[in-house]
Coordinates of C-alpha atoms and ligand atoms in Angstrom, one line a residue:
M1 CA 123.6 219.2 217.1
N2 CA 127.2 220.5 217.7
L3 CA 128.7 220.3 221.1
S4 CA 130.2 223.4 222.7
I5 CA 133.3 221.4 223.5
K6 CA 135.9 220.4 220.9
H7 CA 137.7 217.7 223.0
L8 CA 136.5 215.7 226.0
Y9 CA 139.1 216.2 228.7
G10 CA 136.7 215.8 231.6
L11 CA 133.1 216.8 232.7
E12 CA 134.2 219.8 234.7
G13 CA 132.5 222.8 233.1
V14 CA 130.7 220.7 230.4
P15 CA 127.2 222.2 230.1
K16 CA 124.0 220.3 230.6
E17 CA 123.0 220.8 226.9
D18 CA 126.2 218.9 225.8
I19 CA 125.6 216.1 228.3
N20 CA 122.0 215.8 227.1
A21 CA 123.1 215.7 223.5
I22 CA 125.6 212.9 224.2
L23 CA 122.9 211.0 226.1
D24 CA 120.3 211.5 223.3
N25 CA 122.7 210.2 220.6
A26 CA 123.8 207.4 222.8
N27 CA 120.2 206.2 223.0
S28 CA 120.0 206.1 219.2
F29 CA 123.2 204.2 219.1
R30 CA 121.9 201.7 221.7
E31 CA 119.2 200.8 219.0
V32 CA 122.0 200.1 216.5
L33 CA 123.6 197.8 219.1
E34 CA 120.4 195.7 219.2
R35 CA 120.3 195.2 215.4
P36 CA 121.5 192.0 213.7
I37 CA 124.2 194.1 211.9
K38 CA 125.6 196.4 214.5
K39 CA 127.4 198.8 212.2
V40 CA 126.8 202.2 210.7
P41 CA 129.0 204.1 208.2
T42 CA 129.1 207.3 210.3
L43 CA 132.9 207.6 210.8
K44 CA 134.0 206.0 207.5
G45 CA 137.3 207.5 206.6
V46 CA 138.1 208.7 210.1
T47 CA 141.2 207.3 211.8
V48 CA 141.2 206.8 215.6
V49 CA 144.2 205.8 217.7
N50 CA 143.7 204.3 221.1
L51 CA 146.7 205.2 223.3
F52 CA 146.7 203.2 226.5
F53 CA 149.6 203.8 228.9
E54 CA 147.8 202.0 231.7
N55 CA 145.9 198.7 231.9
S56 CA 142.2 198.6 230.9
T57 CA 139.6 196.0 230.0
R58 CA 136.3 197.8 229.8
T59 CA 137.3 201.2 228.5
R60 CA 139.7 200.0 225.9
I61 CA 137.5 197.3 224.4
S62 CA 134.4 199.6 224.6
F63 CA 136.2 202.4 222.7
E64 CA 137.5 200.0 220.1
L65 CA 134.1 198.4 219.6
A66 CA 132.4 201.8 219.4
E67 CA 134.9 202.9 216.7
K68 CA 134.4 199.7 214.7
R69 CA 130.6 200.0 215.0
L70 CA 130.9 203.5 213.5
S71 CA 133.2 202.1 210.7
A72 CA 136.2 204.2 211.7
D73 CA 139.7 202.9 211.1
T74 CA 141.4 202.1 214.4
V75 CA 145.0 201.7 215.6
N76 CA 145.9 200.4 219.0
F77 CA 148.9 201.5 221.0
S78 CA 150.2 200.0 224.2
A79 CA 153.0 201.5 226.2
S80 CA 154.6 198.0 226.7
G81 CA 156.2 197.0 223.4
S82 CA 156.5 200.6 222.2
S83 CA 159.6 202.8 221.8
L84 CA 158.8 204.5 225.1
S85 CA 161.0 201.8 226.7
K86 CA 163.9 203.1 224.6
G87 CA 163.5 206.6 226.2
E88 CA 161.2 208.3 223.7
S89 CA 159.0 211.0 225.3
L90 CA 155.2 211.1 225.2
R91 CA 155.4 214.2 223.0
D92 CA 157.6 212.5 220.4
T93 CA 155.6 209.2 220.5
V94 CA 152.4 211.1 219.9
Q95 CA 153.8 213.5 217.2
N96 CA 155.2 210.5 215.3
L97 CA 151.8 208.8 215.4
F98 CA 150.1 211.9 214.1
A99 CA 152.6 212.3 211.3
M100 CA 150.8 209.2 210.0
K101 CA 147.5 211.3 209.9
M102 CA 145.3 210.3 212.8
D103 CA 142.0 212.3 213.3
V104 CA 141.1 211.3 216.9
V105 CA 143.1 210.2 219.9
V106 CA 141.6 208.3 222.8
M107 CA 144.1 208.3 225.7
R108 CA 144.5 206.7 229.1
H109 CA 147.5 207.8 231.0
P110 CA 148.6 207.6 234.7
T111 CA 149.4 211.4 234.9
P112 CA 146.5 213.8 235.7
G113 CA 146.3 216.5 233.1
S114 CA 148.3 214.5 230.4
V115 CA 145.3 214.3 228.1
K116 CA 144.8 218.0 228.0
L117 CA 148.5 218.5 227.5
L118 CA 148.4 216.2 224.5
S119 CA 146.2 218.6 222.5
R120 CA 149.0 221.2 222.6
F121 CA 151.1 218.9 220.5
I122 CA 148.7 217.6 217.9
D123 CA 145.8 218.8 215.7
A124 CA 143.3 216.1 216.4
V125 CA 140.2 215.5 218.6
V126 CA 141.3 214.3 222.0
I127 CA 139.2 212.1 224.3
N128 CA 140.2 211.3 227.9
A129 CA 139.9 207.6 228.7
G130 CA 141.1 208.2 232.3
D131 CA 144.1 210.4 233.4
G132 CA 145.4 209.2 236.7
T133 CA 143.4 210.4 239.7
H134 CA 141.8 213.2 237.7
E135 CA 138.9 212.4 235.4
H136 CA 137.2 209.5 233.5
P137 CA 134.4 211.4 231.6
T138 CA 133.0 208.6 229.4
Q139 CA 132.7 206.4 232.5
A140 CA 130.6 209.1 234.3
L141 CA 128.5 209.6 231.1
L142 CA 127.7 205.9 230.9
D143 CA 126.9 205.9 234.7
I144 CA 124.6 208.9 234.1
M145 CA 122.9 207.2 231.1
S146 CA 122.3 204.0 233.1
L147 CA 120.9 205.9 236.1
K148 CA 118.6 208.0 233.8
E149 CA 117.4 204.9 232.1
K150 CA 116.4 203.4 235.4
T151 CA 114.9 206.5 237.1
G152 CA 113.8 208.7 234.2
S153 CA 115.5 211.8 235.5
L154 CA 118.5 212.8 237.6
E155 CA 116.9 215.9 239.0
G156 CA 116.8 215.6 242.8
L157 CA 118.1 212.0 242.7
N158 CA 120.3 211.1 245.7
V159 CA 123.5 209.3 244.6
A160 CA 126.1 208.1 247.1
I161 CA 129.6 207.4 245.9
I162 CA 131.2 205.0 248.3
G163 CA 134.9 204.0 248.7
D164 CA 138.3 205.3 247.6
I165 CA 137.2 208.7 246.4
R166 CA 140.6 210.3 246.8
H167 CA 142.3 208.1 244.2
S168 CA 139.3 207.8 241.9
R169 CA 138.9 209.6 238.5
V170 CA 135.5 208.0 238.2
A171 CA 134.4 209.8 241.4
L172 CA 135.5 213.3 240.2
S173 CA 133.8 212.9 236.8
N174 CA 130.7 211.6 238.4
I175 CA 130.5 214.5 240.8
Y176 CA 130.8 217.1 238.0
G177 CA 128.4 215.2 235.7
L178 CA 125.8 214.4 238.4
K179 CA 125.8 217.9 239.8
T180 CA 125.3 219.4 236.4
M181 CA 122.3 217.1 235.8
G182 CA 120.7 218.1 239.1
A183 CA 121.4 215.1 241.3
N184 CA 122.4 215.4 245.0
V185 CA 125.8 213.7 245.6
L186 CA 127.1 212.3 248.9
L187 CA 130.6 210.9 249.3
C188 CA 131.3 208.1 251.8
G189 CA 134.5 206.4 252.9
P190 CA 137.2 206.4 255.6
P191 CA 138.6 209.9 256.2
T192 CA 141.9 208.9 254.5
F193 CA 139.9 208.2 251.3
I194 CA 138.0 211.5 251.2
P195 CA 139.9 214.5 249.7
Y196 CA 140.4 217.5 251.9
G197 CA 137.8 220.2 251.0
A198 CA 135.6 217.8 249.0
E199 CA 132.5 219.8 250.2
S200 CA 133.6 222.7 248.0
L201 CA 132.5 220.6 245.0
G202 CA 128.9 220.9 246.3
V203 CA 128.7 217.4 247.8
T204 CA 127.9 216.1 251.2
V205 CA 130.5 214.0 253.0
T206 CA 129.9 211.2 255.6
Y207 CA 132.3 208.6 257.1
N208 CA 129.3 206.5 258.2
L209 CA 128.1 203.9 255.6
D210 CA 124.6 203.4 257.1
E211 CA 124.1 207.2 256.9
A212 CA 125.1 207.0 253.2
L213 CA 122.8 204.1 252.5
A214 CA 119.8 205.8 254.2
F215 CA 120.4 208.9 251.9
A216 CA 120.8 207.0 248.6
D217 CA 118.5 206.2 245.8
A218 CA 121.6 204.8 244.1
I219 CA 125.1 203.9 245.2
N220 CA 128.2 203.9 243.0
V221 CA 130.7 201.6 244.7
L222 CA 134.4 202.1 244.1
R223 CA 137.3 199.7 244.6
I224 CA 140.4 200.6 246.6
Q225 CA 143.0 201.8 244.1
K226 CA 146.0 200.0 245.5
E227 CA 148.1 201.0 242.5
R228 CA 147.8 204.7 243.4
Q229 CA 148.4 204.9 247.1
G230 CA 151.0 204.4 249.7
K231 CA 150.7 202.0 252.7
G232 CA 148.7 202.8 255.8
M233 CA 145.6 204.4 254.4
I234 CA 143.4 201.7 255.9
P235 CA 144.3 199.2 258.6
S236 CA 143.5 196.1 256.4
M237 CA 141.2 194.9 253.6
R238 CA 139.2 192.9 256.2
E239 CA 138.7 195.9 258.4
Y240 CA 137.6 197.9 255.3
R241 CA 135.1 195.3 254.3
N242 CA 133.7 195.1 257.9
V243 CA 133.1 198.9 258.0
Y244 CA 132.5 199.9 254.3
G245 CA 131.7 196.7 252.4
I246 CA 128.3 196.6 250.7
T247 CA 126.7 193.4 252.0
Q248 CA 123.2 192.1 251.6
Q249 CA 122.9 192.1 255.4
R250 CA 123.5 195.8 255.5
L251 CA 121.2 196.6 252.6
S252 CA 118.3 194.5 254.0
K253 CA 118.1 196.8 257.0
L254 CA 116.9 199.6 254.6
K255 CA 113.7 197.8 253.7
R256 CA 113.7 199.5 250.2
P257 CA 115.7 198.7 247.1
I258 CA 118.5 201.0 246.0
I259 CA 120.3 200.9 242.6
I260 CA 123.7 199.3 242.8
M261 CA 126.5 200.5 240.4
H262 CA 130.2 199.8 240.1
P263 CA 132.5 201.0 237.3
G264 CA 134.7 197.9 237.6
P265 CA 137.0 196.2 238.0
I266 CA 135.3 194.7 241.1
N267 CA 137.1 193.3 244.1
R268 CA 134.4 190.9 245.2
G269 CA 134.3 190.4 248.9
V270 CA 136.1 193.7 249.6
E271 CA 134.1 196.8 248.6
I272 CA 131.0 194.7 247.5
D273 CA 129.8 191.2 248.0
T274 CA 129.0 188.9 245.1
D275 CA 125.3 188.5 246.0
V276 CA 124.9 192.3 245.9
A277 CA 126.9 192.8 242.7
D278 CA 124.8 190.2 240.9
S279 CA 121.5 191.1 242.5
E280 CA 118.3 192.2 240.6
H281 CA 119.0 195.8 241.7
S282 CA 122.5 195.8 240.2
I283 CA 122.9 197.6 236.9
I284 CA 126.7 196.9 236.6
L285 CA 126.6 195.0 233.3
H286 CA 124.1 197.4 231.9
Q287 CA 126.7 200.2 232.6
V288 CA 129.1 198.2 230.4
L289 CA 126.6 197.9 227.6
N290 CA 125.8 201.6 227.7
G291 CA 129.5 202.3 227.6
V292 CA 129.7 201.3 224.0
A293 CA 126.7 203.6 223.1
I294 CA 128.2 206.5 225.0
R295 CA 131.6 206.2 223.3
M296 CA 129.9 205.9 219.9
S297 CA 128.0 209.1 220.7
V298 CA 131.1 211.0 221.9
L299 CA 133.1 209.9 218.9
Y300 CA 130.3 210.9 216.5
L301 CA 129.6 214.3 218.1
L302 CA 133.3 215.3 218.3
A303 CA 134.7 213.7 215.2
G304 CA 131.7 213.2 212.8
G305 CA 132.1 216.7 211.3
R306 CA 135.8 216.4 210.6
Ligands
CP401 N1 135.8 201.3 234.5 C1 137.0 201.2 233.9 O1 137.7 202.2 233.5 O2 137.5 199.9 233.7 P1 138.9 199.6 233.0 O3 140.0 200.0 233.8 O4 138.8 198.1 232.8 O5 138.9 200.3 231.6

């Protein structure tokens, strides 16, 4: 099946049929990942460049692994050690890379909108691996895949996203993707972490964690993005943990299990306690495994026909 989109900038406006196609193919690729030889020739002859202008562990390794599993040729670029430090612009950097005949670019960049801008300079498939506080579509897709695996369907599922929503690209992509798939979404955090007018995205907002937990079949817990905010948004980390930290004590009051998710990196003892993150109801490491399958699927569906 062909997707209606040519690039993956974000999940805003991506139709349910496209998301379902990505999930279906990801399920097939999950089987490949279970085989003794975890490789298929699907993207033989396709060259992918991973442009990372910001730190990453999961996304970067996951994309690289997905590309290798599909037999693509991969090139990795880090901002540190590149000619950017000599004053070269993003446009020049990218155009020089593409003069070397790349087919696909996977980019993480601190500036919202930079990934979409990139496709004006180059003739290649462009995939967003996180652009500032804007979107992180493959993270939301792997979250959706992991939830669907656990619950069977997202239709009518209650998902609470808890934490620093304002600075989170994971939150925005999850909101778009979950709403498209029929889930009910609630945002919870201190008022300084909830964007003004968030309800216009079709979500419910609460500042009360117990209310959010009472609503939820699943929670997606976000870290505080210290690198993207000024001082004074919360009184202290200790105060934040006391009011919004996901602890076993708090969950045990519910008397029913809820699915625990976290996109990583985790700040244990701040937004979530270790015994919750590692509990039987946590699917955090499963999300990471599904990440490789989702990225294989996105690469295959967007670049397979080139
Ligand atoms: N979830 C996520 O994007 O993690 P990384 O920053 O390690 O890629």
